[in-house]
Short mmCIF file of N, CA and C in Angstrom, two decimals:
data_model
loop_
_atom_site.label_atom_id
_atom_site.label_comp_id
_atom_site.label_asym_id
_atom_site.label_seq_id
_atom_site.Cartn_x
_atom_site.Cartn_y
_atom_site.Cartn_z
N MET Y 1 -37.08 -168.33 57.00
CA MET Y 1 -36.85 -167.13 56.32
C MET Y 1 -36.92 -165.98 57.36
N LYS Y 2 -36.04 -165.09 56.94
CA LYS Y 2 -35.77 -163.75 57.85
C LYS Y 2 -36.20 -162.73 56.54
N ILE Y 3 -37.10 -161.52 57.15
CA ILE Y 3 -37.28 -160.57 56.24
C ILE Y 3 -37.07 -159.15 57.06
N ILE Y 4 -36.88 -157.99 56.42
CA ILE Y 4 -36.57 -156.86 57.09
C ILE Y 4 -37.83 -156.10 57.09
N LYS Y 5 -38.03 -155.59 58.36
CA LYS Y 5 -39.03 -154.53 58.68
C LYS Y 5 -38.81 -153.34 59.45
N LYS Y 6 -39.46 -152.55 58.94
CA LYS Y 6 -39.24 -150.98 59.67
C LYS Y 6 -39.75 -150.88 60.83
N VAL Y 7 -39.15 -150.47 62.14
CA VAL Y 7 -39.74 -150.45 63.33
C VAL Y 7 -39.58 -148.86 63.82
N LEU Y 8 -40.68 -148.40 64.28
CA LEU Y 8 -40.42 -146.91 64.89
C LEU Y 8 -39.70 -146.77 66.07
N ILE Y 9 -39.01 -145.76 66.29
CA ILE Y 9 -38.45 -145.30 67.60
C ILE Y 9 -39.06 -144.25 68.31
N LYS Y 10 -39.84 -144.44 69.10
CA LYS Y 10 -40.72 -143.29 69.89
C LYS Y 10 -40.21 -142.70 71.07
N GLN Y 11 -40.14 -141.63 71.30
CA GLN Y 11 -39.44 -141.12 72.44
C GLN Y 11 -40.40 -140.27 73.42
N ILE Y 12 -40.43 -140.53 74.34
CA ILE Y 12 -41.42 -139.94 75.47
C ILE Y 12 -40.69 -138.62 75.93
N VAL Y 13 -41.42 -137.72 75.77
CA VAL Y 13 -41.01 -136.22 76.10
C VAL Y 13 -40.90 -136.06 77.66
N THR Y 14 -39.62 -135.66 77.97
CA THR Y 14 -39.38 -135.48 79.56
C THR Y 14 -38.71 -133.96 79.41
N GLU Y 15 -38.50 -133.24 80.39
CA GLU Y 15 -37.86 -132.06 80.50
C GLU Y 15 -36.37 -132.14 79.90
N LYS Y 16 -35.54 -133.35 80.06
CA LYS Y 16 -34.30 -133.50 79.66
C LYS Y 16 -34.47 -133.60 78.08
N SER Y 17 -35.20 -134.51 77.59
CA SER Y 17 -35.26 -134.82 75.98
C SER Y 17 -35.68 -133.56 75.44
N LYS Y 18 -36.63 -132.56 76.02
CA LYS Y 18 -37.04 -131.37 75.35
C LYS Y 18 -35.90 -130.34 75.12
N ALA Y 19 -35.15 -130.56 76.25
CA ALA Y 19 -34.01 -129.48 76.39
C ALA Y 19 -33.08 -129.86 75.21
N LYS Y 20 -32.77 -131.12 75.09
CA LYS Y 20 -31.90 -131.68 74.15
C LYS Y 20 -32.39 -131.38 72.80
N LEU Y 21 -33.53 -131.49 72.63
CA LEU Y 21 -34.12 -131.25 71.19
C LEU Y 21 -33.87 -129.76 71.00
N GLN Y 22 -34.26 -129.00 71.83
CA GLN Y 22 -34.05 -127.46 71.95
C GLN Y 22 -32.75 -127.10 71.38
N THR Y 23 -31.58 -127.69 72.28
CA THR Y 23 -30.20 -127.40 71.72
C THR Y 23 -29.81 -127.86 70.48
N ASN Y 24 -30.35 -129.05 70.14
CA ASN Y 24 -30.10 -129.39 68.65
C ASN Y 24 -30.73 -128.48 67.67
N PHE Y 25 -31.77 -128.04 67.67
CA PHE Y 25 -32.54 -127.32 66.95
C PHE Y 25 -31.74 -125.89 66.90
N ASP Y 26 -31.38 -125.51 68.11
CA ASP Y 26 -30.70 -123.95 68.27
C ASP Y 26 -29.41 -124.23 67.42
N GLN Y 27 -28.44 -125.29 67.57
CA GLN Y 27 -27.35 -125.24 67.04
C GLN Y 27 -27.39 -125.62 65.65
N HIS Y 28 -28.30 -126.20 65.24
CA HIS Y 28 -28.47 -126.31 63.60
C HIS Y 28 -29.06 -125.05 62.84
N LYS Y 29 -29.68 -124.55 63.54
CA LYS Y 29 -30.17 -123.21 62.99
C LYS Y 29 -28.92 -121.99 63.10
N MET Y 30 -28.05 -122.26 64.25
CA MET Y 30 -26.76 -121.35 64.16
C MET Y 30 -25.80 -121.85 63.11
N ARG Y 31 -25.88 -123.01 62.75
CA ARG Y 31 -24.70 -123.48 61.61
C ARG Y 31 -25.46 -122.98 60.42
N LEU Y 32 -26.75 -123.11 60.10
CA LEU Y 32 -27.23 -122.70 58.89
C LEU Y 32 -27.08 -120.98 58.66
N GLU Y 33 -26.98 -120.44 59.74
CA GLU Y 33 -26.77 -118.71 59.75
C GLU Y 33 -25.50 -118.48 59.31
N GLN Y 34 -24.34 -119.39 60.07
CA GLN Y 34 -23.15 -119.30 59.59
C GLN Y 34 -22.91 -119.64 58.15
N GLU Y 35 -23.53 -120.53 57.79
CA GLU Y 35 -23.45 -120.99 56.25
C GLU Y 35 -23.77 -119.61 55.49
N CYS Y 36 -25.03 -118.92 55.78
CA CYS Y 36 -25.43 -117.96 55.12
C CYS Y 36 -24.33 -116.58 55.07
N GLN Y 37 -23.79 -116.63 56.27
CA GLN Y 37 -22.70 -115.42 56.31
C GLN Y 37 -21.43 -115.77 55.09
N GLN Y 38 -21.23 -117.11 55.37
CA GLN Y 38 -20.00 -117.51 54.71
C GLN Y 38 -20.42 -117.48 52.95
N LEU Y 39 -21.57 -118.07 52.64
CA LEU Y 39 -21.86 -117.79 51.27
C LEU Y 39 -21.97 -116.13 50.89
N LEU Y 40 -22.27 -115.45 51.69
CA LEU Y 40 -22.25 -113.96 51.28
C LEU Y 40 -20.89 -113.71 50.99
N PHE Y 41 -19.89 -113.99 52.06
CA PHE Y 41 -18.67 -113.60 51.59
C PHE Y 41 -17.94 -114.18 50.55
N GLU Y 42 -18.10 -115.41 50.04
CA GLU Y 42 -17.66 -116.11 48.82
C GLU Y 42 -18.28 -115.33 47.90
N GLN Y 43 -19.54 -114.83 47.65
CA GLN Y 43 -20.17 -114.24 46.73
C GLN Y 43 -19.46 -113.06 46.45
N ARG Y 44 -19.04 -112.11 47.59
CA ARG Y 44 -18.38 -110.88 47.22
C ARG Y 44 -17.10 -111.10 46.66
N LYS Y 45 -16.41 -112.12 47.32
CA LYS Y 45 -15.20 -112.43 46.76
C LYS Y 45 -15.24 -112.67 45.42
N LEU Y 46 -16.13 -113.37 44.79
CA LEU Y 46 -16.01 -113.81 43.59
C LEU Y 46 -16.86 -113.04 42.57
N GLN Y 47 -17.37 -111.91 42.92
CA GLN Y 47 -17.72 -110.88 42.30
C GLN Y 47 -16.55 -109.73 41.86
N ASN Y 48 -15.95 -109.88 42.52
CA ASN Y 48 -14.60 -109.01 42.33
C ASN Y 48 -13.81 -109.51 41.36
N LYS Y 49 -13.73 -110.84 40.86
CA LYS Y 49 -12.97 -111.31 39.79
C LYS Y 49 -13.58 -111.00 38.45
N THR Y 50 -12.49 -111.15 37.77
CA THR Y 50 -13.04 -110.73 36.39
C THR Y 50 -13.05 -112.04 35.55
N GLY Y 51 -13.98 -112.14 34.54
CA GLY Y 51 -14.18 -113.17 33.49
C GLY Y 51 -15.29 -114.05 34.25
N ILE Y 52 -15.84 -113.61 35.26
CA ILE Y 52 -17.02 -114.03 35.98
C ILE Y 52 -18.35 -113.35 35.75
N SER Y 53 -19.46 -114.15 35.44
CA SER Y 53 -20.82 -113.18 35.15
C SER Y 53 -21.30 -113.00 36.65
N LYS Y 54 -21.07 -111.75 36.85
CA LYS Y 54 -21.78 -111.18 38.24
C LYS Y 54 -23.16 -111.71 38.43
N GLN Y 55 -24.13 -111.78 37.45
CA GLN Y 55 -25.53 -112.10 37.37
C GLN Y 55 -25.56 -113.52 37.91
N GLU Y 56 -24.61 -114.47 37.34
CA GLU Y 56 -24.76 -115.77 37.56
C GLU Y 56 -24.23 -116.09 39.09
N VAL Y 57 -23.42 -115.48 39.50
CA VAL Y 57 -22.61 -115.76 40.67
C VAL Y 57 -23.77 -115.16 41.64
N THR Y 58 -24.24 -114.31 41.70
CA THR Y 58 -25.47 -113.50 42.33
C THR Y 58 -26.67 -114.57 42.43
N SER Y 59 -27.10 -114.88 41.37
CA SER Y 59 -28.49 -115.82 41.34
C SER Y 59 -27.84 -117.24 42.07
N ARG Y 60 -26.63 -117.70 41.60
CA ARG Y 60 -26.36 -118.90 42.25
C ARG Y 60 -26.20 -119.23 43.94
N PHE Y 61 -25.50 -117.89 44.41
CA PHE Y 61 -25.44 -117.79 45.84
C PHE Y 61 -26.75 -117.54 46.56
N GLN Y 62 -27.65 -116.54 45.83
CA GLN Y 62 -28.89 -116.45 46.40
C GLN Y 62 -29.65 -117.59 46.58
N GLN Y 63 -29.65 -118.49 45.64
CA GLN Y 63 -30.57 -119.89 45.69
C GLN Y 63 -30.01 -120.59 46.78
N GLU Y 64 -28.60 -120.73 46.97
CA GLU Y 64 -28.30 -121.49 48.05
C GLU Y 64 -28.71 -120.71 49.36
N ILE Y 65 -28.47 -119.40 49.56
CA ILE Y 65 -29.01 -118.78 50.77
C ILE Y 65 -30.31 -118.80 51.00
N LYS Y 66 -31.12 -118.85 49.92
CA LYS Y 66 -32.45 -118.98 50.00
C LYS Y 66 -33.16 -120.65 50.52
N ASN Y 67 -32.12 -121.57 50.17
CA ASN Y 67 -32.49 -122.72 50.41
C ASN Y 67 -32.08 -122.92 51.92
N ARG Y 68 -31.18 -122.53 52.57
CA ARG Y 68 -30.81 -122.41 54.07
C ARG Y 68 -31.82 -121.57 54.67
N LYS Y 69 -32.37 -120.50 54.35
CA LYS Y 69 -33.26 -119.65 55.12
C LYS Y 69 -34.44 -120.49 55.12
N GLU Y 70 -34.90 -121.43 54.20
CA GLU Y 70 -35.89 -122.17 54.25
C GLU Y 70 -35.93 -123.23 55.27
N LYS Y 71 -34.56 -123.67 55.57
CA LYS Y 71 -34.38 -124.85 56.42
C LYS Y 71 -34.58 -124.10 57.52
N MET Y 72 -34.07 -122.60 57.99
CA MET Y 72 -34.21 -122.02 59.10
C MET Y 72 -35.73 -121.70 59.51
N LYS Y 73 -36.63 -121.62 58.69
CA LYS Y 73 -37.94 -121.65 58.81
C LYS Y 73 -38.56 -122.84 59.33
N LEU Y 74 -38.02 -123.70 58.71
CA LEU Y 74 -38.60 -125.14 59.12
C LEU Y 74 -38.24 -125.46 60.44
N LEU Y 75 -37.04 -125.20 61.03
CA LEU Y 75 -36.57 -125.22 62.18
C LEU Y 75 -37.41 -124.26 63.38
N ASP Y 76 -37.36 -123.24 62.91
CA ASP Y 76 -38.50 -122.11 63.68
C ASP Y 76 -39.91 -122.91 63.83
N PHE Y 77 -40.34 -123.32 62.95
CA PHE Y 77 -41.82 -124.06 62.92
C PHE Y 77 -41.64 -125.31 63.94
N LYS Y 78 -40.53 -126.18 64.04
CA LYS Y 78 -40.24 -127.25 64.74
C LYS Y 78 -39.96 -127.02 66.41
N ILE Y 79 -39.29 -125.62 66.42
CA ILE Y 79 -39.20 -125.16 67.77
C ILE Y 79 -40.32 -124.71 68.22
N GLU Y 80 -41.29 -123.99 67.68
CA GLU Y 80 -42.60 -123.79 68.20
C GLU Y 80 -43.64 -125.04 68.48
N GLN Y 81 -43.32 -125.80 67.75
CA GLN Y 81 -44.04 -127.18 67.94
C GLN Y 81 -43.45 -127.75 69.28
N LEU Y 82 -42.26 -127.75 69.31
CA LEU Y 82 -41.63 -128.24 70.59
C LEU Y 82 -41.88 -127.52 71.83
N ASP Y 83 -42.04 -126.28 71.94
CA ASP Y 83 -42.77 -125.67 73.16
C ASP Y 83 -44.07 -125.85 73.50
N MET Y 84 -44.89 -126.33 72.38
CA MET Y 84 -46.34 -126.69 72.68
C MET Y 84 -46.22 -128.26 73.27
N LEU Y 85 -45.31 -128.84 72.82
CA LEU Y 85 -45.14 -130.50 73.45
C LEU Y 85 -45.51 -130.58 75.09
N GLU Y 86 -46.29 -131.54 75.19
CA GLU Y 86 -46.48 -131.74 76.60
C GLU Y 86 -45.55 -132.88 77.18
N ILE Y 87 -45.23 -132.69 78.69
CA ILE Y 87 -44.25 -133.78 79.19
C ILE Y 87 -44.94 -134.91 79.15
N GLY Y 88 -44.38 -136.06 78.55
CA GLY Y 88 -45.10 -137.36 78.86
C GLY Y 88 -45.47 -137.73 77.35
N SER Y 89 -45.82 -136.87 76.49
CA SER Y 89 -46.28 -137.32 75.28
C SER Y 89 -45.13 -137.95 74.44
N GLU Y 90 -45.69 -138.75 73.57
CA GLU Y 90 -44.57 -139.73 72.79
C GLU Y 90 -44.62 -138.90 71.15
N ILE Y 91 -43.38 -138.96 70.91
CA ILE Y 91 -42.80 -138.30 69.25
C ILE Y 91 -42.15 -139.43 68.61
N VAL Y 92 -42.53 -139.39 67.27
CA VAL Y 92 -41.43 -140.53 66.65
C VAL Y 92 -40.18 -139.94 66.53
N GLU Y 93 -39.31 -140.32 66.77
CA GLU Y 93 -37.88 -139.99 66.76
C GLU Y 93 -37.41 -140.38 65.48
N SER Y 94 -37.19 -141.71 64.93
CA SER Y 94 -36.62 -142.14 63.91
C SER Y 94 -37.19 -143.66 63.74
N GLU Y 95 -36.63 -144.23 62.58
CA GLU Y 95 -37.08 -145.61 62.14
C GLU Y 95 -35.73 -146.33 62.09
N VAL Y 96 -35.84 -147.69 62.24
CA VAL Y 96 -34.85 -148.54 62.14
C VAL Y 96 -35.35 -149.94 61.50
N GLU Y 97 -34.53 -150.77 61.05
CA GLU Y 97 -34.77 -151.99 60.36
C GLU Y 97 -34.57 -153.18 61.42
N ALA Y 98 -35.43 -154.09 61.39
CA ALA Y 98 -35.31 -155.27 62.03
C ALA Y 98 -35.48 -156.42 61.30
N LEU Y 99 -34.78 -157.58 61.64
CA LEU Y 99 -35.08 -158.89 60.97
C LEU Y 99 -36.29 -159.36 61.85
N VAL Y 100 -37.18 -160.10 61.03
CA VAL Y 100 -38.25 -160.77 61.64
C VAL Y 100 -38.30 -162.29 60.86
N GLU Y 101 -38.52 -163.15 61.87
CA GLU Y 101 -38.57 -164.51 61.27
C GLU Y 101 -39.88 -164.69 60.73
N VAL Y 102 -39.83 -165.43 59.61
CA VAL Y 102 -40.95 -165.78 58.91
C VAL Y 102 -41.25 -167.33 58.58
N ASP Y 103 -42.05 -167.94 59.16
CA ASP Y 103 -42.15 -169.54 59.06
C ASP Y 103 -43.43 -169.79 58.47
N VAL Y 104 -43.59 -171.28 57.91
CA VAL Y 104 -44.78 -171.56 57.32
C VAL Y 104 -45.77 -171.65 58.56
N GLY Y 105 -47.04 -171.07 58.44
CA GLY Y 105 -47.78 -171.08 59.52
C GLY Y 105 -47.83 -169.84 60.01
N THR Y 106 -47.13 -168.72 60.20
CA THR Y 106 -47.14 -167.64 60.79
C THR Y 106 -48.12 -166.90 60.24
N HIS Y 107 -48.91 -166.12 61.08
CA HIS Y 107 -49.81 -165.24 60.59
C HIS Y 107 -49.20 -163.93 60.29
N TRP Y 108 -49.56 -163.97 58.93
CA TRP Y 108 -48.86 -162.41 58.08
C TRP Y 108 -49.23 -161.21 58.82
N ASN Y 109 -50.46 -161.07 59.22
CA ASN Y 109 -50.91 -159.83 59.69
C ASN Y 109 -50.13 -159.36 60.92
N GLU Y 110 -49.74 -160.27 61.70
CA GLU Y 110 -48.96 -160.25 63.03
C GLU Y 110 -47.75 -159.78 62.84
N ILE Y 111 -46.95 -160.27 61.65
CA ILE Y 111 -45.58 -159.86 61.23
C ILE Y 111 -45.77 -158.34 60.68
N MET Y 112 -46.90 -157.99 60.07
CA MET Y 112 -46.97 -156.69 59.41
C MET Y 112 -47.37 -155.59 60.44
N ASP Y 113 -48.01 -155.98 61.38
CA ASP Y 113 -48.45 -155.13 62.48
C ASP Y 113 -47.30 -153.94 62.83
N ASP Y 114 -48.03 -152.82 62.99
CA ASP Y 114 -46.76 -151.71 63.47
C ASP Y 114 -46.15 -151.93 64.74
N ARG Y 115 -44.77 -151.98 64.58
CA ARG Y 115 -44.24 -152.27 66.09
C ARG Y 115 -43.32 -151.03 66.31
N ALA Y 116 -42.77 -150.88 67.52
CA ALA Y 116 -42.60 -149.67 68.18
C ALA Y 116 -41.50 -149.84 69.21
N ILE Y 117 -40.59 -149.09 69.34
CA ILE Y 117 -39.49 -149.15 70.61
C ILE Y 117 -39.69 -147.91 71.02
N VAL Y 118 -40.12 -147.70 72.47
CA VAL Y 118 -40.26 -146.45 72.91
C VAL Y 118 -39.18 -146.40 74.07
N ILE Y 119 -38.71 -144.99 73.91
CA ILE Y 119 -37.44 -144.84 74.79
C ILE Y 119 -37.72 -143.27 75.82
N LYS Y 120 -37.28 -143.57 77.01
CA LYS Y 120 -37.40 -142.41 77.68
C LYS Y 120 -36.11 -141.86 78.07
N ASP Y 121 -35.60 -140.65 77.86
CA ASP Y 121 -34.18 -140.29 78.52
C ASP Y 121 -32.90 -141.24 77.82
N ASP Y 122 -33.01 -141.78 76.77
CA ASP Y 122 -32.22 -142.66 76.15
C ASP Y 122 -32.08 -144.13 76.59
N VAL Y 123 -33.52 -144.46 77.42
CA VAL Y 123 -33.44 -146.08 78.15
C VAL Y 123 -34.60 -146.75 77.36
N VAL Y 124 -34.51 -147.68 76.83
CA VAL Y 124 -35.61 -148.30 76.29
C VAL Y 124 -36.82 -148.84 77.55
N ILE Y 125 -37.85 -148.32 77.30
CA ILE Y 125 -38.86 -148.74 78.63
C ILE Y 125 -39.84 -149.64 77.84
N ARG Y 126 -40.28 -149.77 76.69
CA ARG Y 126 -41.35 -150.37 76.20
C ARG Y 126 -40.86 -151.01 74.81
N ILE Y 127 -41.25 -152.04 74.26
CA ILE Y 127 -41.43 -152.56 72.96
C ILE Y 127 -42.63 -153.01 72.56
N ASP Y 128 -43.36 -152.22 71.88
CA ASP Y 128 -44.80 -152.60 71.39
C ASP Y 128 -44.81 -153.28 70.14
N GLU Y 129 -45.33 -154.72 70.41
CA GLU Y 129 -45.30 -155.68 69.39
C GLU Y 129 -46.90 -155.94 68.87
#
C-alpha cells in the first residue's frame, strides 16, 4: 500500500538565493503598492457616480487597502529577517507530498519521521530520511 506524506523542502541560504528572495519580496511589495494606488483611483471614480453610497464605497475600498498594507508590513518584516539570515543557514522553503510504500512489518515510526529535501541554488544536495 502507498500513502501520501508531507516532505519539507529546505533551502541553504547563499548569496544568490538571498538576492533572489530579496527580489521576490521587493516585486511583491511593489505589486501591492500598485494595487493600493489602483484601488484609490477606482474609489474616486465610484464616488463621483450617483446612486452609490459614498460611505459604503469608502469603507469597502479602505478595507481592501488596509489588507494590502498589512501584507506589505509582513513583507517588510520578512525583508528584515532576510537581512539577518546568515549564509549557509537552512530555511524551510515549501512542502511537497510524496508517496511512501507501506508493507506489513514496516516500522511505522520510520515512515512517520520527518523527511526533508535540501536544495542549494536550485540543486538538490541532500535528502534527509
